[in-house]
GROMACS .gro file of C-alpha atoms in nm:
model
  287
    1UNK     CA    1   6.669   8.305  13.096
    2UNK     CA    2   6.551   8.340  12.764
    3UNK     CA    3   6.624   8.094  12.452
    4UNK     CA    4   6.854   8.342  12.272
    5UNK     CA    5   7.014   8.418  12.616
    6UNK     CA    6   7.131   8.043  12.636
    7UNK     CA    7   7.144   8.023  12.261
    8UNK     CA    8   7.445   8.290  12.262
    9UNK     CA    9   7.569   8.191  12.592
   10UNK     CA   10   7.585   7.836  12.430
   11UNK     CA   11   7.770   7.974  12.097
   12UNK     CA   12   7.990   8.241  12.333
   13UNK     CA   13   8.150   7.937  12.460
   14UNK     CA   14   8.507   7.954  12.375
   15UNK     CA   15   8.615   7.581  12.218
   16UNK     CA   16   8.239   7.577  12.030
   17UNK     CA   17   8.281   7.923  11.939
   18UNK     CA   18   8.582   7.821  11.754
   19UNK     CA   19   8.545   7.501  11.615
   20UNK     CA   20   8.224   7.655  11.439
   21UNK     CA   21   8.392   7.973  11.319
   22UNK     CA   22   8.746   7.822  11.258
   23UNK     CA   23   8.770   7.483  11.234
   24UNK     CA   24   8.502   7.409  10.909
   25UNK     CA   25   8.629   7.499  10.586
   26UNK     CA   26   8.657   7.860  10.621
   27UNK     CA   27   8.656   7.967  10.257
   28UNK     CA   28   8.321   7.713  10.186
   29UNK     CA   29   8.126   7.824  10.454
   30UNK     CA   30   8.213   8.205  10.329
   31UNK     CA   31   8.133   8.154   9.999
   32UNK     CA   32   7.808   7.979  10.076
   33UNK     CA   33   7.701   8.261  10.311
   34UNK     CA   34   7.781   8.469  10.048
   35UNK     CA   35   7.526   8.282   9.800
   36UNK     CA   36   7.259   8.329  10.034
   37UNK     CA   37   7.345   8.676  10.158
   38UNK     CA   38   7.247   8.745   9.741
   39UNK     CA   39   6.970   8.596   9.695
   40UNK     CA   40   6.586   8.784   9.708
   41UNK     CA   41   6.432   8.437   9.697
   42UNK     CA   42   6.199   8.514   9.970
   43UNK     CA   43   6.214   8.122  10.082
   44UNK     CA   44   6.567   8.193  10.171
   45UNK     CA   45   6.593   8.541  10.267
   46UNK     CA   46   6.365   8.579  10.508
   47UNK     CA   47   6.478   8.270  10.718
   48UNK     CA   48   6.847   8.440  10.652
   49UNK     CA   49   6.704   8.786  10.787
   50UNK     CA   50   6.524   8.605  11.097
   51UNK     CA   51   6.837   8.444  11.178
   52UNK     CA   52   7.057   8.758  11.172
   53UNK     CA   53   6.830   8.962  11.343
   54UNK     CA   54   6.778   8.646  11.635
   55UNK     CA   55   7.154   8.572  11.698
   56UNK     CA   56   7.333   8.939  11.572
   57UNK     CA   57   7.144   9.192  11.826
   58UNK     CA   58   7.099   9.431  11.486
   59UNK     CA   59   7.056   9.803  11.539
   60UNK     CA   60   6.798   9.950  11.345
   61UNK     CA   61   6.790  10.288  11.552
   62UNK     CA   62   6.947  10.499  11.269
   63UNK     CA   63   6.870  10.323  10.988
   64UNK     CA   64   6.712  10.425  10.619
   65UNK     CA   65   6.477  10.133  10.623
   66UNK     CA   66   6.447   9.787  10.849
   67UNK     CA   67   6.293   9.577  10.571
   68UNK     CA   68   6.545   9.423  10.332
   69UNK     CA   69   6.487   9.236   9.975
   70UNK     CA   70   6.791   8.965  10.103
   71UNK     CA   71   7.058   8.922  10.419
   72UNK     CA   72   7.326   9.109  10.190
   73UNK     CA   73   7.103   9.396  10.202
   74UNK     CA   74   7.035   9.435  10.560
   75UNK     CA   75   7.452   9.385  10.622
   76UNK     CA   76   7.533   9.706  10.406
   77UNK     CA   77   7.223   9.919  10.540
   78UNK     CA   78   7.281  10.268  10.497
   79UNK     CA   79   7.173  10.502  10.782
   80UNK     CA   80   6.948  10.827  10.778
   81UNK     CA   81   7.165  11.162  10.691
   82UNK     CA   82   7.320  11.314  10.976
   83UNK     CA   83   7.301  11.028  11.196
   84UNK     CA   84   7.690  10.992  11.215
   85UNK     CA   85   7.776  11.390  11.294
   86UNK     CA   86   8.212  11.419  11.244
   87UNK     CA   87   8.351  11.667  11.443
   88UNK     CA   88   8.469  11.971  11.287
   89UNK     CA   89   8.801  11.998  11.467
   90UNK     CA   90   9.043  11.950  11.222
   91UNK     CA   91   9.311  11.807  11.469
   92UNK     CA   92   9.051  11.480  11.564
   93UNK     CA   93   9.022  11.187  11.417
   94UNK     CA   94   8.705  10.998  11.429
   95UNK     CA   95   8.636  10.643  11.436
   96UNK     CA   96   8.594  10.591  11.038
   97UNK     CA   97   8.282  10.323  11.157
   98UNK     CA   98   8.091  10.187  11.450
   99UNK     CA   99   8.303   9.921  11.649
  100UNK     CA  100   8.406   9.764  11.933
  101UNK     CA  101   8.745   9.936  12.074
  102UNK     CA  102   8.977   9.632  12.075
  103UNK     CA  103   9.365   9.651  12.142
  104UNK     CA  104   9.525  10.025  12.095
  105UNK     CA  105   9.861  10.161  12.209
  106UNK     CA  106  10.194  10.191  12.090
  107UNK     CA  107  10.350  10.042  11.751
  108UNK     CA  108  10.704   9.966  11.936
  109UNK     CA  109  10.963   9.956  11.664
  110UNK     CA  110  10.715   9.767  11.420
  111UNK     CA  111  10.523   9.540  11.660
  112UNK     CA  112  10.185   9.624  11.729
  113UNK     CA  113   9.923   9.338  11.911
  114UNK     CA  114   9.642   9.166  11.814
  115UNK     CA  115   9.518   9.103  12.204
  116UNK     CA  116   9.775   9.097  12.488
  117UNK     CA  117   9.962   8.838  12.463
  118UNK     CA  118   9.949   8.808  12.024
  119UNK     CA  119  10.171   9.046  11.860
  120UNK     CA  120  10.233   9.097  11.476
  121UNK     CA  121  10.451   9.283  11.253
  122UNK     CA  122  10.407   9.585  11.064
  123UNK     CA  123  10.617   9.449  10.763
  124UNK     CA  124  10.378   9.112  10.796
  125UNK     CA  125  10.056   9.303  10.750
  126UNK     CA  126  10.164   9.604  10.498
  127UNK     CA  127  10.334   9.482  10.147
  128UNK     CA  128  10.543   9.793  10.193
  129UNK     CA  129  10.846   9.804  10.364
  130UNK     CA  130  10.846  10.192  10.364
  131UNK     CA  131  10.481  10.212  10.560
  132UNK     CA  132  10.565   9.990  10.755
  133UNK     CA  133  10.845  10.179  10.816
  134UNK     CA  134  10.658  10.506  10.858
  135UNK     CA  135  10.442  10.359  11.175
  136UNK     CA  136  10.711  10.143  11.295
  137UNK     CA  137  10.705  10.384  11.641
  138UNK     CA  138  10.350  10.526  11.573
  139UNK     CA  139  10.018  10.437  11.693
  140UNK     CA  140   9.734  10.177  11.655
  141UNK     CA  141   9.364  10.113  11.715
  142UNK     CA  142   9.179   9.789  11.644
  143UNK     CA  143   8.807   9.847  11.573
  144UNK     CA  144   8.631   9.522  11.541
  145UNK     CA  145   8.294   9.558  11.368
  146UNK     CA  146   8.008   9.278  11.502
  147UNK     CA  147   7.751   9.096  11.243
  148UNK     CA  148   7.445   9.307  11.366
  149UNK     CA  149   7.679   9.670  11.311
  150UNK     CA  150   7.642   9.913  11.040
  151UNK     CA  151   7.856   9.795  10.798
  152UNK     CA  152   7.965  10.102  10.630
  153UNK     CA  153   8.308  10.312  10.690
  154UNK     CA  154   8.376  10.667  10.633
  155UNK     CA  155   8.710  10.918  10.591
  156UNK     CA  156   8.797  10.978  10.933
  157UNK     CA  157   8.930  11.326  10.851
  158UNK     CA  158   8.970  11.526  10.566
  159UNK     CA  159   9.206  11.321  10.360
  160UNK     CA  160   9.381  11.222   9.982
  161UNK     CA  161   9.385  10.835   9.933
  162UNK     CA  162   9.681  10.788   9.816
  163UNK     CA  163   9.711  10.460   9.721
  164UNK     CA  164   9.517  10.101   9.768
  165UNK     CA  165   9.683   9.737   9.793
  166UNK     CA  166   9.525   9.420   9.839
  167UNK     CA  167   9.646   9.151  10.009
  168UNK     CA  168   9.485   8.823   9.950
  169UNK     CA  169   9.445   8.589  10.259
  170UNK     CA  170   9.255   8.375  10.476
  171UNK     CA  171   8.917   8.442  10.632
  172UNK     CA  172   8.936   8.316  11.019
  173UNK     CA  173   8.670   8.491  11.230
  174UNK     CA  174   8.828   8.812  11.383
  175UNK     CA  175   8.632   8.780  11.703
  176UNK     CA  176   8.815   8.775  12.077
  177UNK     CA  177   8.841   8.442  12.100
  178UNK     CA  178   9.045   8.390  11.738
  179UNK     CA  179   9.275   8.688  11.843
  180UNK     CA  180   9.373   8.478  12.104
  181UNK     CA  181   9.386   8.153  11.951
  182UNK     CA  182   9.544   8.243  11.600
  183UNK     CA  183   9.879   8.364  11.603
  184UNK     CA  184   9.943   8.701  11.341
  185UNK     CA  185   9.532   8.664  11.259
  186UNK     CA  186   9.543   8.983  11.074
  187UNK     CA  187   9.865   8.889  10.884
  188UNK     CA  188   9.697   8.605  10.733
  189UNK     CA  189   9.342   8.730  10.660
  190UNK     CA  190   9.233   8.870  10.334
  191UNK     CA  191   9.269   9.260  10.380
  192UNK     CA  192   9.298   9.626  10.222
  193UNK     CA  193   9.605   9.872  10.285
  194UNK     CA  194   9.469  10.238  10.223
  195UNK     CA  195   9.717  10.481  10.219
  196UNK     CA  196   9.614  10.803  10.278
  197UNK     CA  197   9.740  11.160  10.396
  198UNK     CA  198   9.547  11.394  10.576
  199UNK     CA  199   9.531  11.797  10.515
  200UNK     CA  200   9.852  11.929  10.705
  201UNK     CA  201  10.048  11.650  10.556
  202UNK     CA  202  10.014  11.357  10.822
  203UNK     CA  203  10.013  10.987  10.702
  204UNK     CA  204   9.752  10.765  10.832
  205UNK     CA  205   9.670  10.389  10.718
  206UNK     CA  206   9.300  10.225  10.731
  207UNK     CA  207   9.363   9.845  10.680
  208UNK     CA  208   9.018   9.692  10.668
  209UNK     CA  209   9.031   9.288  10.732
  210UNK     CA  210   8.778   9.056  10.590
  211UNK     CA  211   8.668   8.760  10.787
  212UNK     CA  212   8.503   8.463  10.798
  213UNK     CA  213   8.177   8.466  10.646
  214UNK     CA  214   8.141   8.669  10.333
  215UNK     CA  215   8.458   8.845  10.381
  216UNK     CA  216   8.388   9.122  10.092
  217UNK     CA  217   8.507   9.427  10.080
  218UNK     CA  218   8.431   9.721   9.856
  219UNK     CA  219   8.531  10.070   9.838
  220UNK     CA  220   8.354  10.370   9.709
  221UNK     CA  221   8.711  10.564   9.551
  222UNK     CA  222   8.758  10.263   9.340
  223UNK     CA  223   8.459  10.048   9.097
  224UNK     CA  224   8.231  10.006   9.394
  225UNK     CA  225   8.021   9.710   9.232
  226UNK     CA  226   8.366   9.490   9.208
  227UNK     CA  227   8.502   9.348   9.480
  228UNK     CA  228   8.792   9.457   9.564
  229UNK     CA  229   8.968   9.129   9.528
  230UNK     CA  230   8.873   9.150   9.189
  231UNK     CA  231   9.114   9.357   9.086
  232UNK     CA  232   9.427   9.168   9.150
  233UNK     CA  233   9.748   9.228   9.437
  234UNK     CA  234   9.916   9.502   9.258
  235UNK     CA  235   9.934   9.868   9.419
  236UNK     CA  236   9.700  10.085   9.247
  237UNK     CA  237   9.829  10.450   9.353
  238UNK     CA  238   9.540  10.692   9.376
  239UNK     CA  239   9.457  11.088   9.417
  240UNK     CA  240   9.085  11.118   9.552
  241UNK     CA  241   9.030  11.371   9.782
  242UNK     CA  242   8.767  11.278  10.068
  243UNK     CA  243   8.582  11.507  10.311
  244UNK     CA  244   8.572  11.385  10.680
  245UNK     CA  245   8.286  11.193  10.710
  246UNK     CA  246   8.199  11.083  10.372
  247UNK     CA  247   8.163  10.716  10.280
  248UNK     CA  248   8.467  10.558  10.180
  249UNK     CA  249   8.341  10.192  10.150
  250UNK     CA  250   8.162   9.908  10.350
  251UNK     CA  251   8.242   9.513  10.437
  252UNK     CA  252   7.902   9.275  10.395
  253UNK     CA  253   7.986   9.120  10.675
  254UNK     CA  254   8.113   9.204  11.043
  255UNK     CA  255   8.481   9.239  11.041
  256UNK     CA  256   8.758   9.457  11.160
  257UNK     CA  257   8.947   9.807  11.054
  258UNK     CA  258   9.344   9.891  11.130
  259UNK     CA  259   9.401  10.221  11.228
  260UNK     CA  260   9.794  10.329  11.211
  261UNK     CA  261   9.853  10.694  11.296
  262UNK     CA  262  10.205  10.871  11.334
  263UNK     CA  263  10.380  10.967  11.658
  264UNK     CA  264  10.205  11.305  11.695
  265UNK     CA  265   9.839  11.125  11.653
  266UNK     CA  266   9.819  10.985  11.966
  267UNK     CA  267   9.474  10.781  12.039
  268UNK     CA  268   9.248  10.969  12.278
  269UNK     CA  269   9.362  10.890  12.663
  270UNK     CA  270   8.999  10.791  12.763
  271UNK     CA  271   8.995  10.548  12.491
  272UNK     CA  272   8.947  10.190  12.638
  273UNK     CA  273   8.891   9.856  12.477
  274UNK     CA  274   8.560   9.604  12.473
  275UNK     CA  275   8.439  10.007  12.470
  276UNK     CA  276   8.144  10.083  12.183
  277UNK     CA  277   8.229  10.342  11.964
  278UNK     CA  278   8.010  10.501  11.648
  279UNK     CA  279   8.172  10.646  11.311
  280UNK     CA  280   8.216  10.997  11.422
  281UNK     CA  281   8.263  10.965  11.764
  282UNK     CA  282   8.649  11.109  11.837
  283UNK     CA  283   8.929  10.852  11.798
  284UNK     CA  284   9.210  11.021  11.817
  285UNK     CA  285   9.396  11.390  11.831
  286UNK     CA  286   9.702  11.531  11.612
  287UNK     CA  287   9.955  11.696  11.869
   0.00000   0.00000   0.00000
């Protein structure tokens, strides 16, 4: 066995996994990542690259370039033009980024689940009573985006944002073994509500979750170089149209997007969870 093979197995292990993730001071750690994910001193950088590329199993296969000035750099990589084809079908919906499938099914009259076993609310997550309202019998997909991922996500049809909403939060590590430790995980994290409506007129939410260790997140429709804490709780209501497939924003760090879809935008039936999915790849069809 190799010494990353019993490195990971060693850091896989459930109660480590969490008291390193969960139990230090979350918001610290994050910000102190954060200070080193910045910096281009090389004497800190490139022991910050080494590590990520050791421990995060990074995929360079598409990418624009594998050598990075700092960590923060290699997190929001872009990737080479045409290496995420969309379908052109306008009645699928693609996976808006690359991601592990996690739980997917049924909203049932508001309550969708984290992992079996760990449900939430809709009108916990969403500050709006009304959305929440909207998907209360709809459906959802959990894509949960690793460390060594492409960070970016893209429309995953052609769409009008609507509005945006931040919710400030807590940044607990969104990995399998939280989801089934933390109760309501994605209720208390730091997160974005996107509203948006596709073409014919059907609703759709992307709620990207931040997480423990950077937990930024910024979006391209809005003032890209802020974060989009930055700009405070308040709903800012929006009309920016988006092509299917364009860039819509990235996290700098591994984390996890919310899809809600209506009743008539059922997931695909071959869609399974712990399955790897790309942005692009079909998520989902409108009946």
């Amino acid at each position: 066995m190799t010494l990353r093979a019993r490195l990971m197995g060693l850091l896989l292990q459930e109660d480590l996994n969490f008291l390193l993730t969960n139990r230090l001071p979350r918001r610290w750690a994050t910000q102190f990542v954060g200070r080193i994910a910045r910096s281009e001193n090389p004497l800190i950088a490139r022991p910050a690259l080494a590590a990520w590329r050791f421990f995060a199993n990074v995929d360079f296969a598409d990418t624009q370039q594998t050598r990075f000035r700092s960590l923060g750099e290699g997190f929001t990589r872009a990737l080479r033009p045409g290496a995420r084809p969309f379908p052109a079908d306008p009645s699928l919906i693609a996976s808006p980024c690359d991601a592990i499938v996690g739980a997917h099914g049924r909203v049932a009259d508001g309550v969708a689940w984290q992992v079996k076993g760990y449900s939430y609310r809709l009108d916990e997550l969403l500050p709006d009573p009304r959305q929440a309202e909207r998907f209360a019998n709809g459906w959802f997909v959990t894509l949960r985006l690793t460390a060594g991922m492409y960070h970016r996500f893209h429309a995953p049809a052609d769409l009008t944002v609507e509005g945006v909403t931040y919710q400030s939060g807590d940044c607990w590590n969104v990995n399998p073994i939280a989801l089934k430790r933390v109760e309501r995980l994605f209720c208390r994290n730091e997160r974005a509500v996107i509203e948006t409506r596709l073409a014919n007129g059907t609703p759709m939410l992307l709620v990207p979750v931040a997480a423990i260790l950077v937990a930024s997140i910024r979006l391209t429709f809005l003032d890209t170089p802020a974060l989009l804490r930055d700009g405070g709780s308040a709903r800012r209501a929006l009309s920016v149209s988006v092509k299917k497939g364009a860039e819509i924003g990235w996290f700098e760090h591994g984390s996890t997007i919310l899809v809600f879809l209506p009743a008539n935008a059922p997931p695909l039936a071959d869609l399974t969870e712990g399955q790897p999915i790309r942005a692009g790849m079909p998520l989902a069809r409108i009946g």
